[in-house]
Amino acid sequence: VYNFLNDPNSRGIAMAPTPGNENFRIDIITNSNNEKNYLRLQDVTELNQNQSYQLWSLKPDTDPIPLDVFEDGTILREVQYEDGTATYAITIEPRGGSESPTLENLIGTFTL
């Protein structure tokens, strides 16, 4: 993890929160050379027992691709890398995740 974070090809992108979610502070650290992503969760809201956070890959002319589902606020976590992603997004979904995002629960996006 230390090597990944200090790799000059790794870049951090702050989440652009949706209105009402300005209290969330989440960054994605991405590296297309080694095809890895990490989320840095600095400020997140505790979820209800029936909810999960879910990461999505958004590509032009493609339906959103469901990626990692998680419930806890672990500060640094490796998440899936999806080649060709223009934007990653995070939503709050029913526990266990969804096949398509619940847009009214969109927390924010990371534009690459």
PDB file of C-alpha atoms in Angstrom:
ATOM      1  CA  VAL A   1       0.000   0.000   0.000  1.00  0.00           C
ATOM      2  CA  TYR A   2       2.827   2.379   0.903  1.00  0.00           C
ATOM      3  CA  ASN A   3       4.492   1.823  -2.492  1.00  0.00           C
ATOM      4  CA  PHE A   4       1.180   2.341  -4.294  1.00  0.00           C
ATOM      5  CA  LEU A   5       0.440   5.599  -2.492  1.00  0.00           C
ATOM      6  CA  ASN A   6       3.946   6.920  -3.163  1.00  0.00           C
ATOM      7  CA  ASP A   7       4.083   5.795  -6.800  1.00  0.00           C
ATOM      8  CA  PRO A   8       4.372   8.908  -9.001  1.00  0.00           C
ATOM      9  CA  ASN A   9       1.752   7.359 -11.324  1.00  0.00           C
ATOM     10  CA  SER A  10      -0.833   7.183  -8.519  1.00  0.00           C
ATOM     11  CA  ARG A  11      -3.112  10.205  -8.361  1.00  0.00           C
ATOM     12  CA  GLY A  12      -5.682  11.201  -5.804  1.00  0.00           C
ATOM     13  CA  ILE A  13      -9.037  12.638  -6.840  1.00  0.00           C
ATOM     14  CA  ALA A  14     -11.421  14.183  -4.329  1.00  0.00           C
ATOM     15  CA  MET A  15     -15.056  13.172  -4.592  1.00  0.00           C
ATOM     16  CA  ALA A  16     -17.422  15.808  -5.949  1.00  0.00           C
ATOM     17  CA  PRO A  17     -20.361  15.389  -3.545  1.00  0.00           C
ATOM     18  CA  THR A  18     -23.947  15.708  -4.670  1.00  0.00           C
ATOM     19  CA  PRO A  19     -26.090  18.406  -3.000  1.00  0.00           C
ATOM     20  CA  GLY A  20     -26.808  17.456   0.590  1.00  0.00           C
ATOM     21  CA  ASN A  21     -23.764  15.200   0.834  1.00  0.00           C
ATOM     22  CA  GLU A  22     -21.098  17.855   1.393  1.00  0.00           C
ATOM     23  CA  ASN A  23     -20.267  16.281   4.769  1.00  0.00           C
ATOM     24  CA  PHE A  24     -18.738  13.240   2.997  1.00  0.00           C
ATOM     25  CA  ARG A  25     -14.999  13.410   2.320  1.00  0.00           C
ATOM     26  CA  ILE A  26     -13.820  10.549   0.143  1.00  0.00           C
ATOM     27  CA  ASP A  27     -10.873  10.353  -2.258  1.00  0.00           C
ATOM     28  CA  ILE A  28     -10.028   7.759  -4.857  1.00  0.00           C
ATOM     29  CA  ILE A  29      -6.368   7.055  -5.496  1.00  0.00           C
ATOM     30  CA  THR A  30      -5.978   5.507  -8.918  1.00  0.00           C
ATOM     31  CA  ASN A  31      -3.094   4.156 -10.950  1.00  0.00           C
ATOM     32  CA  SER A  32      -3.756   3.042 -14.521  1.00  0.00           C
ATOM     33  CA  ASN A  33      -0.236   1.594 -14.890  1.00  0.00           C
ATOM     34  CA  ASN A  34      -0.815  -1.124 -12.301  1.00  0.00           C
ATOM     35  CA  GLU A  35      -4.636  -1.035 -12.621  1.00  0.00           C
ATOM     36  CA  LYS A  36      -5.384  -0.479  -8.944  1.00  0.00           C
ATOM     37  CA  ASN A  37      -7.673   1.831  -6.997  1.00  0.00           C
ATOM     38  CA  TYR A  38      -7.930   2.661  -3.323  1.00  0.00           C
ATOM     39  CA  LEU A  39     -10.658   4.628  -1.573  1.00  0.00           C
ATOM     40  CA  ARG A  40      -9.673   6.919   1.287  1.00  0.00           C
ATOM     41  CA  LEU A  41     -12.741   7.436   3.469  1.00  0.00           C
ATOM     42  CA  GLN A  42     -12.134  10.463   5.662  1.00  0.00           C
ATOM     43  CA  ASP A  43     -15.681  11.422   6.642  1.00  0.00           C
ATOM     44  CA  VAL A  44     -18.625   9.122   5.953  1.00  0.00           C
ATOM     45  CA  THR A  45     -22.047   8.649   7.490  1.00  0.00           C
ATOM     46  CA  GLU A  46     -22.866   5.465   9.391  1.00  0.00           C
ATOM     47  CA  LEU A  47     -25.289   3.303   7.475  1.00  0.00           C
ATOM     48  CA  ASN A  48     -28.461   1.637   8.668  1.00  0.00           C
ATOM     49  CA  GLN A  49     -28.176  -2.145   9.051  1.00  0.00           C
ATOM     50  CA  ASN A  50     -30.048  -2.633   5.768  1.00  0.00           C
ATOM     51  CA  GLN A  51     -27.698  -0.418   3.684  1.00  0.00           C
ATOM     52  CA  SER A  52     -24.354  -0.686   1.889  1.00  0.00           C
ATOM     53  CA  TYR A  53     -22.059   1.691   0.064  1.00  0.00           C
ATOM     54  CA  GLN A  54     -21.456   0.730  -3.568  1.00  0.00           C
ATOM     55  CA  LEU A  55     -18.824   1.863  -6.061  1.00  0.00           C
ATOM     56  CA  TRP A  56     -19.746   2.178  -9.746  1.00  0.00           C
ATOM     57  CA  SER A  57     -17.810   2.523 -12.980  1.00  0.00           C
ATOM     58  CA  LEU A  58     -19.341   4.977 -15.435  1.00  0.00           C
ATOM     59  CA  LYS A  59     -18.245   4.764 -19.062  1.00  0.00           C
ATOM     60  CA  PRO A  60     -19.661   6.605 -22.083  1.00  0.00           C
ATOM     61  CA  ASP A  61     -22.468   4.727 -23.868  1.00  0.00           C
ATOM     62  CA  THR A  62     -22.504   1.921 -21.249  1.00  0.00           C
ATOM     63  CA  ASP A  63     -24.808   1.143 -18.347  1.00  0.00           C
ATOM     64  CA  PRO A  64     -23.209   1.731 -14.922  1.00  0.00           C
ATOM     65  CA  ILE A  65     -21.007  -1.193 -13.921  1.00  0.00           C
ATOM     66  CA  PRO A  66     -21.478  -2.351 -10.294  1.00  0.00           C
ATOM     67  CA  LEU A  67     -18.201  -2.716  -8.407  1.00  0.00           C
ATOM     68  CA  ASP A  68     -17.304  -3.045  -4.711  1.00  0.00           C
ATOM     69  CA  VAL A  69     -19.953  -3.149  -1.986  1.00  0.00           C
ATOM     70  CA  PHE A  70     -18.994  -2.340   1.599  1.00  0.00           C
ATOM     71  CA  GLU A  71     -20.651  -1.391   4.862  1.00  0.00           C
ATOM     72  CA  ASP A  72     -17.920  -0.057   7.103  1.00  0.00           C
ATOM     73  CA  GLY A  73     -15.909   3.127   7.027  1.00  0.00           C
ATOM     74  CA  THR A  74     -12.452   1.523   6.860  1.00  0.00           C
ATOM     75  CA  ILE A  75     -10.217   4.500   6.169  1.00  0.00           C
ATOM     76  CA  LEU A  76      -8.216   2.985   3.297  1.00  0.00           C
ATOM     77  CA  ARG A  77      -9.503   0.113   1.197  1.00  0.00           C
ATOM     78  CA  GLU A  78      -8.524  -1.371  -2.140  1.00  0.00           C
ATOM     79  CA  VAL A  79     -11.410  -1.341  -4.621  1.00  0.00           C
ATOM     80  CA  GLN A  80     -11.872  -2.672  -8.122  1.00  0.00           C
ATOM     81  CA  TYR A  81     -10.258  -0.982 -11.096  1.00  0.00           C
ATOM     82  CA  GLU A  82     -12.273  -0.911 -14.321  1.00  0.00           C
ATOM     83  CA  ASP A  83     -10.300  -0.063 -17.458  1.00  0.00           C
ATOM     84  CA  GLY A  84     -11.783   2.776 -19.514  1.00  0.00           C
ATOM     85  CA  THR A  85     -13.742   4.306 -16.646  1.00  0.00           C
ATOM     86  CA  ALA A  86     -14.391   8.022 -17.151  1.00  0.00           C
ATOM     87  CA  THR A  87     -16.015   8.487 -13.740  1.00  0.00           C
ATOM     88  CA  TYR A  88     -16.417   6.435 -10.589  1.00  0.00           C
ATOM     89  CA  ALA A  89     -19.457   7.033  -8.378  1.00  0.00           C
ATOM     90  CA  ILE A  90     -20.571   6.005  -4.878  1.00  0.00           C
ATOM     91  CA  THR A  91     -24.162   5.363  -3.856  1.00  0.00           C
ATOM     92  CA  ILE A  92     -25.965   4.023  -0.813  1.00  0.00           C
ATOM     93  CA  GLU A  93     -27.796   0.844  -1.787  1.00  0.00           C
ATOM     94  CA  PRO A  94     -29.815  -1.870  -0.064  1.00  0.00           C
ATOM     95  CA  ARG A  95     -27.474  -4.134   1.914  1.00  0.00           C
ATOM     96  CA  GLY A  96     -25.497  -6.360  -0.428  1.00  0.00           C
ATOM     97  CA  GLY A  97     -25.580  -3.900  -3.350  1.00  0.00           C
ATOM     98  CA  SER A  98     -27.616  -3.495  -6.514  1.00  0.00           C
ATOM     99  CA  GLU A  99     -27.291  -4.238 -10.209  1.00  0.00           C
ATOM    100  CA  SER A 100     -28.160  -0.628 -11.093  1.00  0.00           C
ATOM    101  CA  PRO A 101     -27.508   2.501  -9.013  1.00  0.00           C
ATOM    102  CA  THR A 102     -30.165   4.164  -6.882  1.00  0.00           C
ATOM    103  CA  LEU A 103     -29.610   7.684  -8.201  1.00  0.00           C
ATOM    104  CA  GLU A 104     -31.485   9.432  -5.387  1.00  0.00           C
ATOM    105  CA  ASN A 105     -28.836   7.905  -3.075  1.00  0.00           C
ATOM    106  CA  LEU A 106     -25.867   9.124  -5.140  1.00  0.00           C
ATOM    107  CA  ILE A 107     -23.267  10.451  -2.694  1.00  0.00           C
ATOM    108  CA  GLY A 108     -20.788  11.757  -5.248  1.00  0.00           C
ATOM    109  CA  THR A 109     -18.504  11.150  -8.220  1.00  0.00           C
ATOM    110  CA  PHE A 110     -14.808  11.034  -9.079  1.00  0.00           C
ATOM    111  CA  THR A 111     -14.103  12.269 -12.600  1.00  0.00           C
ATOM    112  CA  LEU A 112     -10.841  10.894 -13.972  1.00  0.00           C
TER     113      LEU A 112
END
